PDB file of C-alpha atoms in Angstrom:
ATOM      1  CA  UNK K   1     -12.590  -0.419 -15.715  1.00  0.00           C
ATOM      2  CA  UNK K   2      -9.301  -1.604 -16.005  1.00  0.00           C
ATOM      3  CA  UNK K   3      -7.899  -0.533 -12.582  1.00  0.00           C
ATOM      4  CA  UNK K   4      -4.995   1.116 -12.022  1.00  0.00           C
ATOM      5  CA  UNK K   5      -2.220   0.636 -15.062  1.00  0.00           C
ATOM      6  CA  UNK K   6       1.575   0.784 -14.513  1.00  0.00           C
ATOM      7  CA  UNK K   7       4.024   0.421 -17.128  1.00  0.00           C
ATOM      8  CA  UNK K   8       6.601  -0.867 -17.642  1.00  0.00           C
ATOM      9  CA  UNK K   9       5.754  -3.941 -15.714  1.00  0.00           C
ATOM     10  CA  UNK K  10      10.047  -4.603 -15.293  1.00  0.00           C
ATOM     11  CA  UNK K  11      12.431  -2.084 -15.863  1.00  0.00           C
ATOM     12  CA  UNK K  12      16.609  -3.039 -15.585  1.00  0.00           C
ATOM     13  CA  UNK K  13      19.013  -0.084 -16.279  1.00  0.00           C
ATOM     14  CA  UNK K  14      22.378   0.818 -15.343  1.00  0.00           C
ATOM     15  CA  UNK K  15      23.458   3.524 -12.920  1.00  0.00           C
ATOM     16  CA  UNK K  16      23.235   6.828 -14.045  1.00  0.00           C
ATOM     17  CA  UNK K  17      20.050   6.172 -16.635  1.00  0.00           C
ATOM     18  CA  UNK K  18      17.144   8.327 -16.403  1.00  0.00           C
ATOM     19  CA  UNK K  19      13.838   5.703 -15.601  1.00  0.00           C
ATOM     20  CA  UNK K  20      10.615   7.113 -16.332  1.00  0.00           C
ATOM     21  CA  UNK K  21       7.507   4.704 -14.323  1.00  0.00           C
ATOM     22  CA  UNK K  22       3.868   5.535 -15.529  1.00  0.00           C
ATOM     23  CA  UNK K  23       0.668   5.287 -13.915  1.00  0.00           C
ATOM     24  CA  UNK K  24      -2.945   5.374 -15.142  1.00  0.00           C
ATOM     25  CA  UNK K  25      -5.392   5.886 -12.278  1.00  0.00           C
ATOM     26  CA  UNK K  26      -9.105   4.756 -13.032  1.00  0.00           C
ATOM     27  CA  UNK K  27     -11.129   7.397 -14.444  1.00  0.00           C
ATOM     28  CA  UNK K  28     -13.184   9.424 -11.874  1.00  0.00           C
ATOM     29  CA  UNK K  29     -10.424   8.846  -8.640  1.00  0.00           C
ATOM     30  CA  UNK K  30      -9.158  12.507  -7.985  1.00  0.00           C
ATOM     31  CA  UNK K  31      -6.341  11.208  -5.701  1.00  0.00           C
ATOM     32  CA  UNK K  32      -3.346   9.500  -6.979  1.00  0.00           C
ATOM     33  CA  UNK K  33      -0.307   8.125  -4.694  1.00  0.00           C
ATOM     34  CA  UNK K  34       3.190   6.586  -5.790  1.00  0.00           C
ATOM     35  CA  UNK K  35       4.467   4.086  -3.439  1.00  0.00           C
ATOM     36  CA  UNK K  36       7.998   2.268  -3.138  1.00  0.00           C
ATOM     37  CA  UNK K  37       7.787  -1.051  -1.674  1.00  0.00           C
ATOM     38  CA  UNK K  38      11.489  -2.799  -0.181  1.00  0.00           C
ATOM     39  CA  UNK K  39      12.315  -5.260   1.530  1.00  0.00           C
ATOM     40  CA  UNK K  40      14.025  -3.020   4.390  1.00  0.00           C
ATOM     41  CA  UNK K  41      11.599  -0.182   4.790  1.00  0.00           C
ATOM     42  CA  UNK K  42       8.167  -1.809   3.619  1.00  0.00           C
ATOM     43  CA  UNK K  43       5.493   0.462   1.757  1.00  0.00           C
ATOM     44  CA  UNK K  44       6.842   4.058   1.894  1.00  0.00           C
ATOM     45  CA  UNK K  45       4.854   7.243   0.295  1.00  0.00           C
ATOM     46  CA  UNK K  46       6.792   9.478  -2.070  1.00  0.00           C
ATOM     47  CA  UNK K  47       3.985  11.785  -3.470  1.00  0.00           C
ATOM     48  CA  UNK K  48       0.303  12.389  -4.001  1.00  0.00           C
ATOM     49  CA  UNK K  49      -1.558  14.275  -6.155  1.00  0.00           C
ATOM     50  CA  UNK K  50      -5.476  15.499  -5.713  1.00  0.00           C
ATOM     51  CA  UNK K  51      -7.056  17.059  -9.232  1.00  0.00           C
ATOM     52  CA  UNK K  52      -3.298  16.897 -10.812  1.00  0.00           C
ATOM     53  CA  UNK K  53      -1.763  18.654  -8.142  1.00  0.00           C
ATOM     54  CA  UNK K  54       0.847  17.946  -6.201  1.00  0.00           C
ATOM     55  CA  UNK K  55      -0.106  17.757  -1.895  1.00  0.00           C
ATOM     56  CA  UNK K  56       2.739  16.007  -0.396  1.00  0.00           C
ATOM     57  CA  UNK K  57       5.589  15.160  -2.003  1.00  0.00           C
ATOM     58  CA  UNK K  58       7.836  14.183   1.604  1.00  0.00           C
ATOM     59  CA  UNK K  59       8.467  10.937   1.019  1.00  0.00           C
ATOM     60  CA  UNK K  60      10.881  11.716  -1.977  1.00  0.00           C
ATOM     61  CA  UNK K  61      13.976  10.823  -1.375  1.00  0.00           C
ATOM     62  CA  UNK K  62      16.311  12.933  -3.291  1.00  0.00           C
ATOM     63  CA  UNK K  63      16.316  15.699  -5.854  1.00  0.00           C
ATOM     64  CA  UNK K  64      16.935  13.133  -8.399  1.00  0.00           C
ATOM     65  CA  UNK K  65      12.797  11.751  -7.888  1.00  0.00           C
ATOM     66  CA  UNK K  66      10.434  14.143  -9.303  1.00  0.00           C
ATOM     67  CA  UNK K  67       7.046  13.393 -10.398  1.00  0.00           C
ATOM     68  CA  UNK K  68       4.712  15.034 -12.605  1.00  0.00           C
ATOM     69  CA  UNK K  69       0.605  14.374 -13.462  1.00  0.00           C
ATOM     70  CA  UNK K  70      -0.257  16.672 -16.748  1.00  0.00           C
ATOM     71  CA  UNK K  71      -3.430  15.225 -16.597  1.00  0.00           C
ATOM     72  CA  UNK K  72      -6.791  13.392 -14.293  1.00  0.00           C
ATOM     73  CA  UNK K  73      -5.408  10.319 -16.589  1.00  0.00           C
ATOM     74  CA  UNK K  74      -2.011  10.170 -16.437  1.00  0.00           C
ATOM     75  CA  UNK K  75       1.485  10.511 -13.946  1.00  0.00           C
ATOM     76  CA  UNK K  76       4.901   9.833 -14.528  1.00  0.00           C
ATOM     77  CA  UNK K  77       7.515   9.365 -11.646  1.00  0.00           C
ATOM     78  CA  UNK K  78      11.366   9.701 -13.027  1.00  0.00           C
ATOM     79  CA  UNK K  79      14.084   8.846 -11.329  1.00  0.00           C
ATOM     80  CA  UNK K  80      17.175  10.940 -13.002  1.00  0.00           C
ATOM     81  CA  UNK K  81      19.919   9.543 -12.332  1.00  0.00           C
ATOM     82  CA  UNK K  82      19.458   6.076 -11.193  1.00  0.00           C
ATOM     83  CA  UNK K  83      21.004   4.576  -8.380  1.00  0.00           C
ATOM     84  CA  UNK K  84      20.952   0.824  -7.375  1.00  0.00           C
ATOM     85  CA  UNK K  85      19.611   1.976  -3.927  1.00  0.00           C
ATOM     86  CA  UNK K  86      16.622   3.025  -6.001  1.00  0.00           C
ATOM     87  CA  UNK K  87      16.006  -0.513  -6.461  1.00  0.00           C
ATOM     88  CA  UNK K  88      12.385  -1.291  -5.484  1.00  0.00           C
ATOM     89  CA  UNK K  89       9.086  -2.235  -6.528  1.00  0.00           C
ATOM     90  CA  UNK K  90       6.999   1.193  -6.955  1.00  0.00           C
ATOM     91  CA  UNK K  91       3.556   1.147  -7.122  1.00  0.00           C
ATOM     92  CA  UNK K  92       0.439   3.597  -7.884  1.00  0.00           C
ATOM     93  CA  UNK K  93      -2.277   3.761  -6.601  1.00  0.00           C
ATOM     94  CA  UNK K  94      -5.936   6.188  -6.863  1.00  0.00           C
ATOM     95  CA  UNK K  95      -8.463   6.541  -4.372  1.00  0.00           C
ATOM     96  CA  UNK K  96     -11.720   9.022  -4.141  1.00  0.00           C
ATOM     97  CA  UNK K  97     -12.600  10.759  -1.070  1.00  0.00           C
ATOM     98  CA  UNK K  98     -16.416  11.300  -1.004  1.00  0.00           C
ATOM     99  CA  UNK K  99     -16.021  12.529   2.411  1.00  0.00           C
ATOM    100  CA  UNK K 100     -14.302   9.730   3.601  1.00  0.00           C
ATOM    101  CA  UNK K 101     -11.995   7.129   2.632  1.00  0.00           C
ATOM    102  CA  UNK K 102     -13.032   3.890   0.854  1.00  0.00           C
ATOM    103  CA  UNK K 103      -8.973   2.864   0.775  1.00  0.00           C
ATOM    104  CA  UNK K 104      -7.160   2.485  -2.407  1.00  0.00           C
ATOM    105  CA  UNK K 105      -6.814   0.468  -5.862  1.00  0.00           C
ATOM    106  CA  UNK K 106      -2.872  -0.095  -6.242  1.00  0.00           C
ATOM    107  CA  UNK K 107      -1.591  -0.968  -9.715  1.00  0.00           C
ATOM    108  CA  UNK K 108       1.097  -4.073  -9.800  1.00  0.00           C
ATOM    109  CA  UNK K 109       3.628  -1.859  -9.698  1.00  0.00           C
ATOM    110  CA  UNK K 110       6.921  -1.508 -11.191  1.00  0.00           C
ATOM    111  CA  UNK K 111       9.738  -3.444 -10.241  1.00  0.00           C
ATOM    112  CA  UNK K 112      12.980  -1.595 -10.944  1.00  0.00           C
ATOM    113  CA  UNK K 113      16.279  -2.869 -11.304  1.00  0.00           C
ATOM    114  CA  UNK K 114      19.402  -0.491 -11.199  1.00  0.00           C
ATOM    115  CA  UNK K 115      22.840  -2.105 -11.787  1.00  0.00           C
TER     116      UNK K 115
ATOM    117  CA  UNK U   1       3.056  11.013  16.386  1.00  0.00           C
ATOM    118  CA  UNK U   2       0.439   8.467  13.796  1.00  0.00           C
ATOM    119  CA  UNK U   3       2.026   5.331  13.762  1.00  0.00           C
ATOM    120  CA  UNK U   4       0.838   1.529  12.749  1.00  0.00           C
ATOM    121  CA  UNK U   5       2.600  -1.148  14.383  1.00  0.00           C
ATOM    122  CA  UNK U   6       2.426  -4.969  13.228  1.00  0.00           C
ATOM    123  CA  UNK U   7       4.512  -6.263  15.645  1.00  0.00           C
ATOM    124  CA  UNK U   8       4.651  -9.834  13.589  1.00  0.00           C
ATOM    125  CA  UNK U   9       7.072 -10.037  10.960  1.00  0.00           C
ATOM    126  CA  UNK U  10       5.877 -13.661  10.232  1.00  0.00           C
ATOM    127  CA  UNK U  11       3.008 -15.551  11.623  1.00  0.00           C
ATOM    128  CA  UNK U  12       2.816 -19.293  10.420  1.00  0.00           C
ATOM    129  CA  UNK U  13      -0.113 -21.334  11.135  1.00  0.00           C
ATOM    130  CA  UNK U  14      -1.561 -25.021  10.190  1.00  0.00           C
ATOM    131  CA  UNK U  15      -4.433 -24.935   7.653  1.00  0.00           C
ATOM    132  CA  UNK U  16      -7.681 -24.964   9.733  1.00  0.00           C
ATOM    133  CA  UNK U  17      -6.043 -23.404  12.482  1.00  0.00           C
ATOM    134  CA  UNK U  18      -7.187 -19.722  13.869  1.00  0.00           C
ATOM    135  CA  UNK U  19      -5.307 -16.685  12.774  1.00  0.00           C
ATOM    136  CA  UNK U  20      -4.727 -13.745  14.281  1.00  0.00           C
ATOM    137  CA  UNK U  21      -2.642 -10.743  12.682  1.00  0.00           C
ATOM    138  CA  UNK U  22      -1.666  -8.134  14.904  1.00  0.00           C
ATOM    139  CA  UNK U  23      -2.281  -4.383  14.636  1.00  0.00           C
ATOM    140  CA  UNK U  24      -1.985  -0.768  16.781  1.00  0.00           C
ATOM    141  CA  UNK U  25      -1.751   2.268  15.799  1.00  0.00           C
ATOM    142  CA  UNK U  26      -1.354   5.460  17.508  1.00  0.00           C
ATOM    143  CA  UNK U  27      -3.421   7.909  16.346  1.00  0.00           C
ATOM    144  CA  UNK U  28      -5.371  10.970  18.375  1.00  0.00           C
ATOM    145  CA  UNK U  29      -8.515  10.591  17.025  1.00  0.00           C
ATOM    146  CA  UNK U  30     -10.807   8.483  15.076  1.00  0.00           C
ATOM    147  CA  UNK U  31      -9.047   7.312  12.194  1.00  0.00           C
ATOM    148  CA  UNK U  32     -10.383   4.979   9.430  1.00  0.00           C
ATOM    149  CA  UNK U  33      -8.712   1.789   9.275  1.00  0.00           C
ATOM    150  CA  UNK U  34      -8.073  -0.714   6.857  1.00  0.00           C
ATOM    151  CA  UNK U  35      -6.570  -4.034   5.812  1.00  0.00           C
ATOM    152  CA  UNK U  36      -5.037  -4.781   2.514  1.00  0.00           C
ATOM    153  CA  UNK U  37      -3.581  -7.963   0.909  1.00  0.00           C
ATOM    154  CA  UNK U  38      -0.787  -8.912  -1.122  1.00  0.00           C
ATOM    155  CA  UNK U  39      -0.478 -12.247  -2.633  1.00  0.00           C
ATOM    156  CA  UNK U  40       2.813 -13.414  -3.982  1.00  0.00           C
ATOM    157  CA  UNK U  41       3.946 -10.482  -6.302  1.00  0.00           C
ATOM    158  CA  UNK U  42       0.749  -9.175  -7.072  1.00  0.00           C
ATOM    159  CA  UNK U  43      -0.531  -5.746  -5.973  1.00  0.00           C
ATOM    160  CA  UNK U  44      -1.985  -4.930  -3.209  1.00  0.00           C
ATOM    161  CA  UNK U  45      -5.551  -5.443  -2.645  1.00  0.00           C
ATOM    162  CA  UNK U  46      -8.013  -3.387   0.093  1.00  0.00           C
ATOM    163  CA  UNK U  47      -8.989  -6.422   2.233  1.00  0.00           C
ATOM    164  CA  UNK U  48     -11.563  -4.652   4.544  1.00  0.00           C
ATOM    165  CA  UNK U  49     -12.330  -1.493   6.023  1.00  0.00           C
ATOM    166  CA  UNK U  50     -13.613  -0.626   9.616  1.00  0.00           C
ATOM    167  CA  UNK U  51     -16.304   1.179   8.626  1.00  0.00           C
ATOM    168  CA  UNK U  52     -17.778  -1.399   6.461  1.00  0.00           C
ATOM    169  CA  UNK U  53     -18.046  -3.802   9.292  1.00  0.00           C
ATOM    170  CA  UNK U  54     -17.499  -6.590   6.910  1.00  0.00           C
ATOM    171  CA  UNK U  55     -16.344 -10.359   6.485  1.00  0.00           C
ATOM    172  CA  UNK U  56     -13.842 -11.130   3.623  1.00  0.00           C
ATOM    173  CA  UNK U  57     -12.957 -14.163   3.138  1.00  0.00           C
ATOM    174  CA  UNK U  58     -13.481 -15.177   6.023  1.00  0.00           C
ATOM    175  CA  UNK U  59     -11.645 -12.389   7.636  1.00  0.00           C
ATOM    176  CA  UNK U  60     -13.037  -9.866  10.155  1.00  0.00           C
ATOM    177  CA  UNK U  61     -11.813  -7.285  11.956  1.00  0.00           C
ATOM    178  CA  UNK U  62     -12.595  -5.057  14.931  1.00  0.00           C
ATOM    179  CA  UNK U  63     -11.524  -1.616  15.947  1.00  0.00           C
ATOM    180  CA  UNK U  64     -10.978  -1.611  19.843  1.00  0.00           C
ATOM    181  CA  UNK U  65     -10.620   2.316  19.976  1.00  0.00           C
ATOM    182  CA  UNK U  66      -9.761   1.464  23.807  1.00  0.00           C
ATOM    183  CA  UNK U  67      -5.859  -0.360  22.581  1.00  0.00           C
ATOM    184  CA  UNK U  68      -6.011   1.080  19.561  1.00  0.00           C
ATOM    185  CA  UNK U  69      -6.180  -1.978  17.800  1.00  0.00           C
ATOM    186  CA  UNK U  70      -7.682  -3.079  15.080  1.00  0.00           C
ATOM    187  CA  UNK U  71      -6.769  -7.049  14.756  1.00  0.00           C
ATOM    188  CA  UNK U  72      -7.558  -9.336  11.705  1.00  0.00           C
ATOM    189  CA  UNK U  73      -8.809 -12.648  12.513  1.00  0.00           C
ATOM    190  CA  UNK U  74     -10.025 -15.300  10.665  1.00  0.00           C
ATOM    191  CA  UNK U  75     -11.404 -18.713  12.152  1.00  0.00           C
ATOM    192  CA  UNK U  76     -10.128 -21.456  10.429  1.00  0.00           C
ATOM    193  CA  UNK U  77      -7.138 -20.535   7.933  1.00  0.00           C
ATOM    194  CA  UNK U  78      -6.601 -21.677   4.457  1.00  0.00           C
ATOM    195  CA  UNK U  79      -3.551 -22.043   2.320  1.00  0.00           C
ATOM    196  CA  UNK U  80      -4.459 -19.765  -0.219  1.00  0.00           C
ATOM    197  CA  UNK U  81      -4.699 -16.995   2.907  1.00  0.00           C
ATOM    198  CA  UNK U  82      -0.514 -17.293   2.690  1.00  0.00           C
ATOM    199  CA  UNK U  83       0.289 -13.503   1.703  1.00  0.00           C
ATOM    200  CA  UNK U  84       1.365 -10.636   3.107  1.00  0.00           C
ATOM    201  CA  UNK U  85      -1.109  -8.648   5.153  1.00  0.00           C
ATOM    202  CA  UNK U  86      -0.585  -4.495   5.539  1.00  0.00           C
ATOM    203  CA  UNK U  87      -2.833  -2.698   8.018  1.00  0.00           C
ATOM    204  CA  UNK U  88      -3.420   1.107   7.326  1.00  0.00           C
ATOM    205  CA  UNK U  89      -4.642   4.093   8.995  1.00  0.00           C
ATOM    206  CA  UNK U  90      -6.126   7.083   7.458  1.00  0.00           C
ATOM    207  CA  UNK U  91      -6.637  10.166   9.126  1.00  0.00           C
ATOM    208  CA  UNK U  92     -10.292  11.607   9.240  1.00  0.00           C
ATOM    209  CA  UNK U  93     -10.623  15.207   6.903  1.00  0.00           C
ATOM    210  CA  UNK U  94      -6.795  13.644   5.515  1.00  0.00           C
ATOM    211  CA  UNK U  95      -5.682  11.584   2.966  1.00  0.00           C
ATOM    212  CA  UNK U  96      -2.649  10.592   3.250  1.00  0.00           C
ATOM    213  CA  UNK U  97      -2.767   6.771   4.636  1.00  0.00           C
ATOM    214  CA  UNK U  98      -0.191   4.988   6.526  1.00  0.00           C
ATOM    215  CA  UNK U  99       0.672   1.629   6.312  1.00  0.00           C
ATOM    216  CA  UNK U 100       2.228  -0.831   8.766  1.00  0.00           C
ATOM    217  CA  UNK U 101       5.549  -2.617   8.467  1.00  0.00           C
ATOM    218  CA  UNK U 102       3.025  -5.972   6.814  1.00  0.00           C
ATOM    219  CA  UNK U 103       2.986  -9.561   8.497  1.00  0.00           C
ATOM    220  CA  UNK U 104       3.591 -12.249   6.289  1.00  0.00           C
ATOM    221  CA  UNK U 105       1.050 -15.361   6.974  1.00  0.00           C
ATOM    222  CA  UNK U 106       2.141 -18.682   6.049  1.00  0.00           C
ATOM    223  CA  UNK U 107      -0.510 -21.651   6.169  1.00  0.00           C
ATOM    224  CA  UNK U 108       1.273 -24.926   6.475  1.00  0.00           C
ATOM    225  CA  UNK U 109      -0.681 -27.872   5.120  1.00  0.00           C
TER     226      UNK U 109
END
């Protein structure tokens, strides 16, 4: 297995653009999580899913985050518009829970640029 | 409230030395526990888990449900151990984990 693909891997826009991060969890995790990493407020959660659905979506910050997952293989988080506050790494990350937690497989994340 | 507190931003230590990185957490209950690992922008990486009762690297950890700790420790640290270190709490029955503020670890040569 691969792990845990993001793309794209770098992402610079200006403010105002629509940015569109993706996220492949591995095959057979039912539990997928987008994370923002910054400097300022460390690892925050904006949204999981558990079979596609959305559980908790809290942690996102503004109407202008929404996130979707069509499918057990693929999520998108968009960010419409951009601000340069928005500037972060985000990462994904799956996870299984046979009954317990065995913690989670991040991806490298995205690191996002708004100027 | 669950919380996890690091309260090291930044621990810096000579290679061979011990290491100790911090953690509490404030939690009602009997949460699992964890330790991940990120080396210079790379993702993170699960470390170790409390349940597992296992050594890492080198690393260990114990869960003193008495101060709610659950401190990483390793006895003699190596350079390639410089990264930042995130402890994380996840309730029982939840999901949704929580992860400290991180402590970076610096081995000096």
């Amino acid at each position: 297995d691969a792990g845990v693909i993001q793309s794209p891997r770098h992402e610079v826009t200006e403010m105002g653009q629509e940015v569109t991060l993706r996220c492949k969890p591995i095959s057979g995790h039912d539990y997928l999580f987008w994370y923002r990493q910054t400097m300022m407020r460390g690892l925050e959660l904006l949204i999981y899913f558990n079979n596609n659905v959305p559980i908790d979506d809290s942690g996102m910050p503004e109407d202008r985050f929404s996130a979707k997952m069509p499918n057990a293989s693929f999520s998108t988080l968009k960010i419409q518009p951009s601000e340069p506050r928005d500037s972060a790494v985000y990462f994904c990350a799956s996870s299984s829970y046979r009954g317990r937690s065995y913690g989670y497989t991040f991806g490298s994340g995205t690191r996002l640029i708004v100027v | 409230a669950q919380r996890v507190t690091q309260p090291e931003k930044l621990l810096s230590v000579f290679k061979g030395a011990p290491v100790e990185l911090k953690c509490n957490y404030s939690y009602s209950g009997s949460p699992e526990l964890f330790w991940y690992v990120q080396y210079s922008r790379q993702r993170l990486q699960l470390l170790l888990r409390h349940i597992s009762r296992e050594s890492i690297k080198g690393f260990t950890a114990d869960l003193n449900k008495g101060e709610t700790s659950f401190h990483l420790k390793k006895p003699f640290a190596q350079e390639e151990d410089s990264a930042m270190y995130y402890c994380a709490l996840s309730p029982p029955g939840g999901f949704k984990t929580i992860f400290g503020a991180g402590t970076r670890l610096f081995v000096k040569a």
